[in-house]
mmCIF file of C-alpha atoms and ligand atoms in Angstrom:
data_model
loop_
_atom_site.group_PDB
_atom_site.id
_atom_site.type_symbol
_atom_site.label_atom_id
_atom_site.label_comp_id
_atom_site.label_asym_id
_atom_site.label_seq_id
_atom_site.Cartn_x
_atom_site.Cartn_y
_atom_site.Cartn_z
ATOM 1 C CA MET T 1 -13.649 -55.509 30.844
ATOM 2 C CA ASP T 2 -15.260 -56.531 27.549
ATOM 3 C CA ILE T 3 -15.468 -53.729 25.004
ATOM 4 C CA SER T 4 -19.123 -54.645 24.404
ATOM 5 C CA TYR T 5 -19.856 -54.281 28.108
ATOM 6 C CA ILE T 6 -18.157 -50.886 28.261
ATOM 7 C CA LEU T 7 -19.989 -49.561 25.226
ATOM 8 C CA ASN T 8 -23.431 -50.881 26.120
ATOM 9 C CA GLU T 9 -23.755 -51.145 29.883
ATOM 10 C CA TYR T 10 -20.841 -50.044 32.018
ATOM 11 C CA ALA T 11 -21.409 -46.967 34.235
ATOM 12 C CA GLU T 12 -25.109 -46.865 33.439
ATOM 13 C CA ASP T 13 -27.446 -47.348 36.383
ATOM 14 C CA ARG T 14 -30.841 -47.631 34.775
ATOM 15 C CA ASP T 15 -32.605 -48.042 38.112
ATOM 16 C CA GLU T 16 -31.788 -44.388 38.646
ATOM 17 C CA TYR T 17 -33.823 -43.300 35.637
ATOM 18 C CA PHE T 18 -36.953 -45.364 35.027
ATOM 19 C CA ARG T 19 -35.008 -48.267 33.398
ATOM 20 C CA ALA T 20 -34.631 -46.110 30.301
ATOM 21 C CA ILE T 21 -32.192 -47.633 27.799
ATOM 22 C CA ALA T 22 -30.806 -44.253 26.780
ATOM 23 C CA PRO T 23 -29.428 -42.278 29.718
ATOM 24 C CA PRO T 24 -30.968 -38.902 30.551
ATOM 25 C CA ILE T 25 -29.337 -35.638 29.554
ATOM 26 C CA MET T 26 -28.851 -33.961 32.908
ATOM 27 C CA GLN T 27 -29.171 -30.452 31.524
ATOM 28 C CA THR T 28 -28.545 -28.573 34.735
ATOM 29 C CA SER T 29 -25.921 -26.035 35.708
ATOM 30 C CA ASN T 30 -26.089 -26.599 39.474
ATOM 31 C CA PHE T 31 -27.198 -29.038 42.162
ATOM 32 C CA ALA T 32 -29.125 -28.348 45.386
ATOM 33 C CA PHE T 33 -28.009 -29.294 48.917
ATOM 34 C CA LYS T 34 -30.143 -30.175 51.914
ATOM 35 C CA THR T 35 -27.648 -29.222 54.595
ATOM 36 C CA VAL T 36 -24.943 -26.620 55.059
ATOM 37 C CA GLU T 37 -22.565 -29.389 56.075
ATOM 38 C CA ALA T 38 -23.068 -31.188 52.757
ATOM 39 C CA LEU T 39 -22.455 -27.929 50.885
ATOM 40 C CA ARG T 40 -19.336 -27.277 52.963
ATOM 41 C CA SER T 41 -17.879 -30.684 52.230
ATOM 42 C CA SER T 42 -18.606 -30.218 48.533
ATOM 43 C CA PHE T 43 -16.575 -26.997 48.582
ATOM 44 C CA ASP T 44 -13.772 -28.988 50.168
ATOM 45 C CA ASP T 45 -13.858 -31.749 47.595
ATOM 46 C CA GLU T 46 -15.715 -30.833 44.451
ATOM 47 C CA TYR T 47 -14.375 -33.937 42.721
ATOM 48 C CA SER T 48 -16.641 -36.235 44.675
ATOM 49 C CA THR T 49 -19.962 -34.360 44.743
ATOM 50 C CA TRP T 50 -22.485 -32.833 42.384
ATOM 51 C CA LEU T 51 -21.988 -29.094 42.843
ATOM 52 C CA TYR T 52 -21.787 -27.305 39.529
ATOM 53 C CA SER T 53 -21.731 -28.657 35.963
ATOM 54 C CA ARG T 54 -18.521 -26.848 34.967
ATOM 55 C CA GLY T 55 -17.043 -29.545 37.173
ATOM 56 C CA LEU T 56 -19.018 -32.776 37.439
ATOM 57 C CA ASN T 57 -22.296 -33.687 35.773
ATOM 58 C CA PRO T 58 -24.086 -37.078 35.890
ATOM 59 C CA THR T 59 -24.424 -37.486 32.110
ATOM 60 C CA VAL T 60 -20.790 -36.563 31.643
ATOM 61 C CA GLU T 61 -19.919 -39.017 34.443
ATOM 62 C CA ILE T 62 -21.283 -41.972 32.487
ATOM 63 C CA LEU T 63 -19.165 -40.948 29.542
ATOM 64 C CA ARG T 64 -16.034 -40.376 31.634
ATOM 65 C CA LYS T 65 -16.227 -43.830 33.143
ATOM 66 C CA LYS T 66 -16.734 -45.526 29.792
ATOM 67 C CA LEU T 67 -13.868 -43.629 28.166
ATOM 68 C CA ALA T 68 -11.500 -44.331 31.055
ATOM 69 C CA ALA T 69 -12.355 -48.040 30.834
ATOM 70 C CA LEU T 70 -11.768 -48.068 27.072
ATOM 71 C CA ASP T 71 -8.292 -46.632 27.581
ATOM 72 C CA GLY T 72 -7.533 -48.898 30.527
ATOM 73 C CA ALA T 73 -7.035 -45.721 32.573
ATOM 74 C CA GLU T 74 -7.963 -44.958 36.155
ATOM 75 C CA ASP T 75 -9.744 -41.738 35.306
ATOM 76 C CA CYS T 76 -10.800 -39.422 32.527
ATOM 77 C CA LEU T 77 -11.901 -35.868 31.832
ATOM 78 C CA VAL T 78 -13.946 -34.881 28.796
ATOM 79 C CA PHE T 79 -13.473 -31.464 27.238
ATOM 80 C CA ASN T 80 -15.381 -29.291 24.861
ATOM 81 C CA SER T 81 -12.748 -29.978 22.176
ATOM 82 C CA GLY T 82 -9.673 -32.055 21.570
ATOM 83 C CA SER T 83 -7.665 -28.839 21.562
ATOM 84 C CA ALA T 84 -8.882 -28.007 25.072
ATOM 85 C CA ALA T 85 -7.723 -31.456 26.231
ATOM 86 C CA ILE T 86 -4.302 -30.786 24.689
ATOM 87 C CA PHE T 87 -4.063 -27.352 26.284
ATOM 88 C CA ALA T 88 -5.100 -28.466 29.763
ATOM 89 C CA SER T 89 -2.859 -31.528 29.781
ATOM 90 C CA VAL T 90 0.222 -29.599 28.698
ATOM 91 C CA LEU T 91 -0.441 -26.563 30.887
ATOM 92 C CA ALA T 92 -0.875 -28.830 33.906
ATOM 93 C CA ASN T 93 2.642 -30.200 33.476
ATOM 94 C CA VAL T 94 4.820 -27.160 32.849
ATOM 95 C CA LYS T 95 5.909 -24.048 34.704
ATOM 96 C CA SER T 96 8.086 -21.127 33.704
ATOM 97 C CA GLY T 97 11.563 -22.288 32.734
ATOM 98 C CA ASP T 98 10.513 -25.806 31.720
ATOM 99 C CA HIS T 99 11.329 -27.527 28.470
ATOM 100 C CA ILE T 100 9.164 -29.785 26.304
ATOM 101 C CA VAL T 101 10.249 -32.317 23.706
ATOM 102 C CA SER T 102 7.579 -32.788 21.038
ATOM 103 C CA VAL T 103 7.355 -34.862 17.893
ATOM 104 C CA ARG T 104 7.678 -32.607 14.893
ATOM 105 C CA ASN T 105 4.479 -31.578 13.128
ATOM 106 C CA PRO T 106 2.061 -32.333 15.944
ATOM 107 C CA TYR T 107 -1.589 -31.352 15.478
ATOM 108 C CA THR T 108 -1.817 -27.713 14.271
ATOM 109 C CA TRP T 109 -3.183 -26.237 17.483
ATOM 110 C CA ALA T 110 -0.744 -28.169 19.651
ATOM 111 C CA LYS T 111 2.045 -26.647 17.571
ATOM 112 C CA LYS T 112 0.565 -23.152 17.881
ATOM 113 C CA MET T 113 0.441 -23.550 21.637
ATOM 114 C CA PHE T 114 4.101 -24.659 21.718
ATOM 115 C CA ASP T 115 5.225 -21.911 19.322
ATOM 116 C CA GLU T 116 3.092 -18.946 20.307
ATOM 117 C CA ILE T 117 1.516 -19.277 23.746
ATOM 118 C CA LEU T 118 3.997 -21.208 25.887
ATOM 119 C CA PRO T 119 7.070 -19.078 24.992
ATOM 120 C CA ARG T 120 5.231 -16.113 26.583
ATOM 121 C CA PHE T 121 5.514 -18.033 29.846
ATOM 122 C CA ASN T 122 9.121 -19.046 29.232
ATOM 123 C CA VAL T 123 8.335 -22.633 28.306
ATOM 124 C CA ARG T 124 10.333 -23.776 25.256
ATOM 125 C CA THR T 125 9.722 -26.718 22.949
ATOM 126 C CA THR T 126 12.204 -28.744 20.914
ATOM 127 C CA TYR T 127 10.798 -30.680 17.959
ATOM 128 C CA ILE T 128 12.346 -33.988 17.049
ATOM 129 C CA ASP T 129 11.856 -36.827 14.599
ATOM 130 C CA GLY T 130 9.979 -39.171 16.914
ATOM 131 C CA THR T 131 10.521 -42.284 14.801
ATOM 132 C CA ASP T 132 13.822 -42.878 16.639
ATOM 133 C CA VAL T 133 13.694 -43.060 20.424
ATOM 134 C CA ASN T 134 17.324 -41.893 20.578
ATOM 135 C CA ASN T 135 16.180 -38.487 19.353
ATOM 136 C CA PHE T 136 14.112 -38.127 22.522
ATOM 137 C CA SER T 137 17.014 -39.073 24.691
ATOM 138 C CA SER T 138 19.428 -36.640 23.047
ATOM 139 C CA ALA T 139 16.884 -33.788 23.275
ATOM 140 C CA ILE T 140 16.461 -34.125 27.052
ATOM 141 C CA ARG T 141 17.747 -31.173 29.047
ATOM 142 C CA GLU T 142 17.988 -30.657 32.764
ATOM 143 C CA ASN T 143 14.654 -28.768 32.693
ATOM 144 C CA THR T 144 12.720 -31.151 30.413
ATOM 145 C CA THR T 145 9.411 -32.039 32.079
ATOM 146 C CA LEU T 146 7.278 -33.259 29.209
ATOM 147 C CA PHE T 147 7.337 -35.451 26.090
ATOM 148 C CA TYR T 148 4.519 -34.715 23.670
ATOM 149 C CA LEU T 149 3.666 -37.569 21.292
ATOM 150 C CA GLU T 150 1.232 -38.163 18.483
ATOM 151 C CA SER T 151 1.248 -41.655 17.053
ATOM 152 C CA PRO T 152 0.469 -41.909 14.226
ATOM 153 C CA ASN T 153 0.286 -38.273 13.155
ATOM 154 C CA SER T 154 -2.321 -37.277 10.653
ATOM 155 C CA TRP T 155 -0.675 -36.795 7.215
ATOM 156 C CA THR T 156 2.373 -38.998 7.026
ATOM 157 C CA TYR T 157 1.602 -41.265 9.994
ATOM 158 C CA GLU T 158 5.018 -41.379 11.655
ATOM 159 C CA LEU T 159 4.878 -43.482 14.812
ATOM 160 C CA GLN T 160 6.749 -43.415 18.069
ATOM 161 C CA ASP T 161 7.689 -46.592 19.876
ATOM 162 C CA LEU T 162 5.375 -45.774 22.775
ATOM 163 C CA ALA T 163 6.706 -48.354 25.231
ATOM 164 C CA ALA T 164 10.331 -47.331 24.621
ATOM 165 C CA VAL T 165 9.620 -43.604 24.882
ATOM 166 C CA ALA T 166 7.567 -44.141 28.050
ATOM 167 C CA GLN T 167 10.387 -46.125 29.613
ATOM 168 C CA LEU T 168 12.951 -43.452 28.790
ATOM 169 C CA ALA T 169 10.660 -40.754 30.192
ATOM 170 C CA LYS T 170 10.200 -42.613 33.461
ATOM 171 C CA GLN T 171 13.965 -42.851 33.930
ATOM 172 C CA HIS T 172 14.132 -39.042 33.737
ATOM 173 C CA ASN T 173 10.941 -38.195 35.634
ATOM 174 C CA ILE T 174 9.378 -36.798 32.496
ATOM 175 C CA ILE T 175 5.608 -36.871 31.922
ATOM 176 C CA THR T 176 4.413 -38.347 28.626
ATOM 177 C CA ILE T 177 1.304 -37.215 26.752
ATOM 178 C CA CYS T 178 0.152 -39.041 23.627
ATOM 179 C CA ASP T 179 -2.456 -37.865 21.112
ATOM 180 C CA ASN T 180 -4.278 -41.072 20.152
ATOM 181 C CA SER T 181 -6.922 -39.554 17.857
ATOM 182 C CA PHE T 182 -5.858 -41.645 14.871
ATOM 183 C CA CYS T 183 -6.392 -45.049 16.493
ATOM 184 C CA THR T 184 -8.880 -44.495 19.332
ATOM 185 C CA PRO T 185 -8.459 -46.765 22.380
ATOM 186 C CA LEU T 186 -10.059 -49.592 20.411
ATOM 187 C CA TYR T 187 -6.973 -49.847 18.213
ATOM 188 C CA GLN T 188 -4.198 -48.549 20.478
ATOM 189 C CA ARG T 189 -3.914 -48.314 24.272
ATOM 190 C CA PRO T 190 -0.947 -46.087 25.131
ATOM 191 C CA ILE T 191 -1.575 -46.218 28.904
ATOM 192 C CA GLU T 192 -0.871 -49.951 28.836
ATOM 193 C CA LEU T 193 2.427 -49.161 27.127
ATOM 194 C CA GLY T 194 3.400 -46.856 29.993
ATOM 195 C CA ILE T 195 2.256 -43.458 28.689
ATOM 196 C CA ASP T 196 1.016 -41.147 31.487
ATOM 197 C CA LEU T 197 -1.696 -39.170 29.737
ATOM 198 C CA VAL T 198 -3.521 -40.115 26.571
ATOM 199 C CA LEU T 199 -5.808 -37.767 24.730
ATOM 200 C CA GLN T 200 -7.937 -37.870 21.653
ATOM 201 C CA SER T 201 -10.239 -35.653 19.700
ATOM 202 C CA ALA T 202 -13.648 -37.246 20.321
ATOM 203 C CA THR T 203 -14.854 -35.106 17.423
ATOM 204 C CA LYS T 204 -13.407 -37.829 15.214
ATOM 205 C CA TYR T 205 -14.383 -41.475 15.798
ATOM 206 C CA ILE T 206 -16.086 -41.303 19.201
ATOM 207 C CA GLY T 207 -18.657 -38.773 18.021
ATOM 208 C CA GLY T 208 -18.497 -40.360 14.605
ATOM 209 C CA HIS T 209 -21.270 -38.384 12.927
ATOM 210 C CA SER T 210 -19.659 -34.997 12.314
ATOM 211 C CA ASP T 211 -22.008 -33.253 14.698
ATOM 212 C CA VAL T 212 -20.090 -32.723 17.945
ATOM 213 C CA ILE T 213 -16.730 -31.256 18.975
ATOM 214 C CA ALA T 214 -15.121 -32.839 22.048
ATOM 215 C CA GLY T 215 -11.875 -34.103 23.529
ATOM 216 C CA VAL T 216 -10.852 -36.856 25.941
ATOM 217 C CA LEU T 217 -8.003 -36.939 28.429
ATOM 218 C CA CYS T 218 -7.241 -40.156 30.325
ATOM 219 C CA GLY T 219 -4.619 -40.968 32.922
ATOM 220 C CA GLY T 220 -3.934 -41.950 36.518
ATOM 221 C CA SER T 221 -6.366 -40.807 39.204
ATOM 222 C CA ASP T 222 -3.899 -38.474 40.949
ATOM 223 C CA ILE T 223 -2.927 -36.534 37.868
ATOM 224 C CA ILE T 224 -6.493 -36.369 36.524
ATOM 225 C CA LYS T 225 -7.814 -35.155 39.872
ATOM 226 C CA ARG T 226 -5.109 -32.516 39.960
ATOM 227 C CA ILE T 227 -6.080 -31.344 36.456
ATOM 228 C CA PHE T 228 -9.780 -31.303 37.421
ATOM 229 C CA ASN T 229 -9.109 -29.100 40.443
ATOM 230 C CA SER T 230 -7.008 -26.717 38.434
ATOM 231 C CA GLU T 231 -6.871 -26.408 34.627
ATOM 232 C CA TYR T 232 -10.152 -28.193 33.889
ATOM 233 C CA ASN T 233 -12.297 -26.031 36.149
ATOM 234 C CA ASN T 234 -10.271 -22.907 35.540
ATOM 235 C CA ILE T 235 -10.304 -23.016 31.755
ATOM 236 C CA GLY T 236 -13.951 -24.065 32.043
ATOM 237 C CA SER T 237 -13.927 -26.023 28.818
ATOM 238 C CA GLY T 238 -15.598 -29.188 30.092
ATOM 239 C CA ILE T 239 -18.066 -30.901 27.790
ATOM 240 C CA GLN T 240 -21.743 -29.924 27.990
ATOM 241 C CA PRO T 241 -24.301 -32.612 28.987
ATOM 242 C CA PHE T 242 -25.991 -32.766 25.587
ATOM 243 C CA ASN T 243 -22.695 -33.267 23.789
ATOM 244 C CA ALA T 244 -21.727 -35.908 26.352
ATOM 245 C CA TRP T 245 -24.973 -37.675 25.569
ATOM 246 C CA LEU T 246 -24.158 -37.573 21.845
ATOM 247 C CA LEU T 247 -20.798 -39.176 22.572
ATOM 248 C CA ILE T 248 -22.399 -41.942 24.661
ATOM 249 C CA ARG T 249 -24.616 -42.545 21.645
ATOM 250 C CA GLY T 250 -21.538 -42.574 19.400
ATOM 251 C CA LEU T 251 -19.887 -45.178 21.622
ATOM 252 C CA ARG T 252 -22.748 -47.628 21.047
ATOM 253 C CA THR T 253 -21.653 -48.087 17.448
ATOM 254 C CA LEU T 254 -17.935 -47.315 17.744
ATOM 255 C CA GLN T 255 -16.726 -50.873 17.297
ATOM 256 C CA ALA T 256 -19.046 -51.554 14.372
ATOM 257 C CA ARG T 257 -18.069 -48.318 12.658
ATOM 258 C CA LEU T 258 -14.347 -48.849 13.101
ATOM 259 C CA ASP T 259 -14.539 -52.422 11.823
ATOM 260 C CA ARG T 260 -16.454 -51.293 8.766
ATOM 261 C CA ILE T 261 -14.178 -48.313 8.105
ATOM 262 C CA THR T 262 -11.093 -50.485 8.487
ATOM 263 C CA SER T 263 -12.242 -53.031 5.932
ATOM 264 C CA THR T 264 -13.323 -50.282 3.516
ATOM 265 C CA THR T 265 -9.958 -48.567 3.881
ATOM 266 C CA GLU T 266 -8.122 -51.789 2.989
ATOM 267 C CA LYS T 267 -10.094 -52.029 -0.252
ATOM 268 C CA VAL T 268 -9.566 -48.386 -1.125
ATOM 269 C CA LEU T 269 -5.873 -48.762 -0.313
ATOM 270 C CA ASP T 270 -5.552 -51.705 -2.727
ATOM 271 C CA TYR T 271 -7.369 -49.765 -5.407
ATOM 272 C CA LEU T 272 -5.130 -46.716 -5.021
ATOM 273 C CA LYS T 273 -1.950 -48.791 -4.957
ATOM 274 C CA SER T 274 -2.812 -50.303 -8.303
ATOM 275 C CA HIS T 275 -3.807 -47.044 -9.982
ATOM 276 C CA PRO T 276 -1.366 -45.726 -12.611
ATOM 277 C CA LEU T 277 -1.927 -42.116 -11.492
ATOM 278 C CA VAL T 278 -0.912 -42.882 -7.915
ATOM 279 C CA GLU T 279 2.789 -42.615 -7.161
ATOM 280 C CA LYS T 280 2.639 -43.760 -3.554
ATOM 281 C CA VAL T 281 0.195 -44.558 -0.777
ATOM 282 C CA ILE T 282 1.034 -43.876 2.863
ATOM 283 C CA PHE T 283 -0.768 -45.923 5.502
ATOM 284 C CA PRO T 284 0.803 -47.293 8.695
ATOM 285 C CA LEU T 285 -0.598 -50.795 8.287
ATOM 286 C CA ASP T 286 0.547 -51.112 4.685
ATOM 287 C CA GLU T 287 3.525 -53.433 4.270
ATOM 288 C CA ALA T 288 5.444 -50.757 2.391
ATOM 289 C CA PHE T 289 5.216 -48.343 5.340
ATOM 290 C CA PRO T 290 8.683 -47.811 6.863
ATOM 291 C CA GLN T 291 7.454 -48.482 10.412
ATOM 292 C CA TYR T 292 5.090 -51.293 9.468
ATOM 293 C CA ASP T 293 6.483 -53.703 12.080
ATOM 294 C CA LEU T 294 6.088 -51.186 14.885
ATOM 295 C CA ALA T 295 2.573 -50.330 13.664
ATOM 296 C CA LYS T 296 1.687 -54.020 13.723
ATOM 297 C CA SER T 297 3.034 -54.419 17.222
ATOM 298 C CA GLN T 298 1.387 -51.454 18.926
ATOM 299 C CA MET T 299 -1.764 -50.843 16.860
ATOM 300 C CA LYS T 300 -4.663 -53.245 16.363
ATOM 301 C CA GLY T 301 -5.996 -51.419 13.342
ATOM 302 C CA GLY T 302 -5.511 -48.428 11.128
ATOM 303 C CA CYS T 303 -9.022 -46.973 10.732
ATOM 304 C CA GLY T 304 -9.861 -44.701 7.830
ATOM 305 C CA LEU T 305 -7.113 -42.154 7.162
ATOM 306 C CA LEU T 306 -4.610 -42.589 4.361
ATOM 307 C CA THR T 307 -2.523 -40.332 2.159
ATOM 308 C CA PHE T 308 -1.682 -40.774 -1.500
ATOM 309 C CA VAL T 309 0.682 -38.937 -3.807
ATOM 310 C CA ILE T 310 -0.937 -38.217 -7.122
ATOM 311 C CA LYS T 311 0.974 -38.169 -10.410
ATOM 312 C CA CYS T 312 -0.398 -34.797 -11.302
ATOM 313 C CA TYR T 313 2.127 -32.008 -11.465
ATOM 314 C CA THR T 314 0.023 -28.835 -11.523
ATOM 315 C CA VAL T 315 -2.083 -27.216 -8.836
ATOM 316 C CA SER T 316 -4.919 -26.830 -11.316
ATOM 317 C CA GLY T 317 -4.820 -30.571 -12.061
ATOM 318 C CA ILE T 318 -5.006 -31.486 -8.380
ATOM 319 C CA GLU T 319 -7.765 -28.943 -7.864
ATOM 320 C CA LYS T 320 -9.650 -30.444 -10.780
ATOM 321 C CA PHE T 321 -9.315 -33.927 -9.294
ATOM 322 C CA CYS T 322 -10.702 -32.809 -5.931
ATOM 323 C CA GLU T 323 -13.465 -30.724 -7.426
ATOM 324 C CA SER T 324 -14.513 -33.579 -9.720
ATOM 325 C CA LEU T 325 -15.329 -35.861 -6.793
ATOM 326 C CA LYS T 326 -19.089 -36.229 -6.598
ATOM 327 C CA HIS T 327 -19.504 -37.908 -3.213
ATOM 328 C CA ILE T 328 -16.244 -37.591 -1.332
ATOM 329 C CA LEU T 329 -16.474 -34.192 0.305
ATOM 330 C CA MET T 330 -13.676 -31.668 0.656
ATOM 331 C CA ALA T 331 -13.485 -30.741 4.334
ATOM 332 C CA VAL T 332 -11.226 -30.791 7.362
ATOM 333 C CA SER T 333 -11.628 -33.341 10.156
ATOM 334 C CA TRP T 334 -12.448 -37.048 9.802
ATOM 335 C CA GLY T 335 -13.967 -39.903 11.771
ATOM 336 C CA GLY T 336 -17.547 -39.219 10.672
ATOM 337 C CA HIS T 337 -19.883 -41.171 8.395
ATOM 338 C CA GLU T 338 -18.774 -39.281 5.307
ATOM 339 C CA SER T 339 -15.654 -39.773 3.239
ATOM 340 C CA LEU T 340 -13.452 -36.704 2.974
ATOM 341 C CA ILE T 341 -10.461 -35.436 1.059
ATOM 342 C CA ILE T 342 -7.956 -32.621 1.537
ATOM 343 C CA PRO T 343 -5.149 -31.837 -0.902
ATOM 344 C CA ARG T 344 -1.895 -30.713 0.668
ATOM 345 C CA CYS T 345 -1.754 -27.875 -1.886
ATOM 346 C CA ALA T 346 -4.775 -26.266 -0.162
ATOM 347 C CA GLY T 347 -2.311 -25.253 2.549
ATOM 348 C CA ILE T 348 0.075 -23.393 0.223
ATOM 349 C CA LYS T 349 -0.164 -20.456 -2.172
ATOM 350 C CA PRO T 350 -0.529 -21.769 -5.743
ATOM 351 C CA GLU T 351 2.574 -19.723 -6.815
ATOM 352 C CA SER T 352 4.758 -21.657 -4.416
ATOM 353 C CA PHE T 353 3.713 -25.082 -5.731
ATOM 354 C CA ASN T 354 6.830 -26.922 -6.866
ATOM 355 C CA GLY T 355 5.411 -30.302 -7.788
ATOM 356 C CA SER T 356 7.294 -32.166 -5.042
ATOM 357 C CA ALA T 357 5.767 -35.405 -3.764
ATOM 358 C CA ASP T 358 4.978 -33.674 -0.488
ATOM 359 C CA GLN T 359 2.887 -31.042 -2.248
ATOM 360 C CA ARG T 360 1.115 -33.645 -4.383
ATOM 361 C CA MET T 361 -0.250 -35.445 -1.332
ATOM 362 C CA LEU T 362 -3.962 -35.906 -0.804
ATOM 363 C CA ARG T 363 -5.324 -37.066 2.515
ATOM 364 C CA LEU T 364 -8.337 -39.315 2.139
ATOM 365 C CA TYR T 365 -10.664 -40.362 4.923
ATOM 366 C CA CYS T 366 -12.837 -43.392 4.189
ATOM 367 C CA GLY T 367 -16.207 -43.119 5.905
ATOM 368 C CA LEU T 368 -19.124 -45.506 6.212
ATOM 369 C CA GLU T 369 -20.119 -45.610 2.569
ATOM 370 C CA ASP T 370 -19.641 -48.798 0.562
ATOM 371 C CA ALA T 371 -16.038 -49.317 -0.558
ATOM 372 C CA ASP T 372 -17.140 -49.600 -4.190
ATOM 373 C CA TYR T 373 -19.039 -46.350 -3.945
ATOM 374 C CA ILE T 374 -15.890 -44.538 -2.770
ATOM 375 C CA ILE T 375 -13.703 -46.271 -5.365
ATOM 376 C CA LYS T 376 -16.087 -45.403 -8.202
ATOM 377 C CA ASP T 377 -15.990 -41.770 -7.158
ATOM 378 C CA LEU T 378 -12.190 -41.750 -7.139
ATOM 379 C CA GLU T 379 -12.122 -43.579 -10.475
ATOM 380 C CA GLN T 380 -14.271 -41.029 -12.269
ATOM 381 C CA ALA T 381 -12.185 -38.159 -10.850
ATOM 382 C CA PHE T 382 -8.968 -39.832 -12.037
ATOM 383 C CA ASN T 383 -10.612 -40.195 -15.462
ATOM 384 C CA VAL T 384 -11.412 -36.494 -15.557
ATOM 385 C CA ILE T 385 -7.778 -35.485 -15.077
ATOM 386 C CA GLU T 386 -6.451 -38.223 -17.355
ATOM 387 C CA ASN T 387 -8.689 -37.137 -20.190
ATOM 388 C CA GLY T 388 -8.344 -33.423 -19.934
HETATM 389 C C1 PLP H 1 -8.836 -32.940 15.284
HETATM 390 C C2 PLP H 1 -7.621 -33.244 16.055
HETATM 391 C C3 PLP H 1 -7.343 -32.618 17.265
HETATM 392 C C4 PLP H 1 -8.183 -31.505 17.829
HETATM 393 O O1 PLP H 1 -9.433 -31.907 18.178
HETATM 394 P P1 PLP H 1 -10.684 -30.902 18.169
HETATM 395 O O2 PLP H 1 -11.753 -31.747 18.708
HETATM 396 O O3 PLP H 1 -10.868 -30.499 16.739
HETATM 397 O O4 PLP H 1 -10.328 -29.736 19.008
HETATM 398 C C5 PLP H 1 -6.213 -33.004 17.960
HETATM 399 N N1 PLP H 1 -5.385 -33.944 17.473
HETATM 400 C C6 PLP H 1 -5.606 -34.558 16.299
HETATM 401 C C7 PLP H 1 -4.652 -35.584 15.824
HETATM 402 C C8 PLP H 1 -6.731 -34.223 15.552
HETATM 403 O O5 PLP H 1 -6.933 -34.822 14.386
#
C-alpha cells in the first residue's frame, strides 16, 4: 500500500459521514443494540462489534487500521500512552517464573516496570548490550519468554540487528517486542524483519504537535486480539476518540514533517561536527557511528534526535549553555514542531558531576523550524559560554 494512500484515504469511508474530508470524532462511551441476539453475540465477541468505547470505537478504528498498515502489521491497538502500550505488551507475554532479556537502558518506564513491578510477580529481567546478537543468545534461559528491544534507543542510539535477533528468538519460541519510537514505521519496519510486536510512543512523531499522549502496538492478528480481550480492556488505557482524531490529523503530515526534520537534522549535525566546542556527535546515520552500516541497512532515515558532547567541563557552564538558548526549549519528549534540548547533567546531582563525556552529553531534537534558525540559536549559546 502506498504511504500516501494510507495517510490520506485508507480506512476512511466518507459515505458513512456526509463525505466529510475529516472523519468525525465518535465521542460516545457506548453503542445501542436493536435485538437481544445482537447484544448477546457482542458479549461473545467484543472484538468484532461496537459495544463500549473502552474496547472498540469507530474513530479509533480508522486510526488502528492506518497504523497497522504503516507497520505492515495485521492488526494494531492504540493506547492512551506509549508506556501503556509497553506495559500491556509485556504483561501479555509473561507469567510468574518467566524470564525476560532486555536491551540495557530501555525507555525509563520500561525499565521501572522490569525493575520494580515485574519482580513482585516473580518475573526477572536480564539486561544485555544489544549491539551483539550473541549477547541475546547467551542470556537465554530455559524460562526466557521475551526479548525486549529498542532500536535505536534515545540517548546513545545503540541498535540491535532486528532480523538476526528475531531469527534467534523464533528458534527458541521467544516473543520479540521492539520499541520503534525513534524511527516510526516510515523509517523502520521491524515486523518485516521478523519482530512479533512493535510499539511506539505516538506522542512523538505521529502526534507531532506536542499536544497528545498516545501509544501504538502492532502485531499479528492472533496476538493483538488476545491482548485486546485481556490486558487492553482490563487495564482500560485505550486511546480516547478525540485523541485518536488528533493522531489521524497528525498522520496527514507525517511524511512531510519527517522529511523536513531529517534534512534539518543533517544540517545541524554538520554544523555541530565542525564546531570547536563539540567533542563528539552521536547519530546513527552519521558515518562515524559505530553501527552505521547496520543503521543504513535497517533504517530509512534518522529523524530529529541527536546527542552531542560539549567541551565544557563544569555543570554551571553546561547550564549556562542551555539557559542561553533563546528558541530551543528545554523539555522532555520530542517529535513535535519545536526543537528541544536536555543536558544529561539534569539527571544527576551537581555534586556528582565528574566531567566525563557521558555527563557532558546534550540531547538535541530538531523540530520544524528552519535549520539556520536552530543553528543560529546554538551558535549564540556557544558564544555565551566561550566568552564568559
Ligand atoms: C516517550 C517514549 C516512550 C513512552 O511514551 P509515552 O507516550 O510518553 O508514554 C516509550 N519509548 C520511547 C523510546 C519514548 O521516547
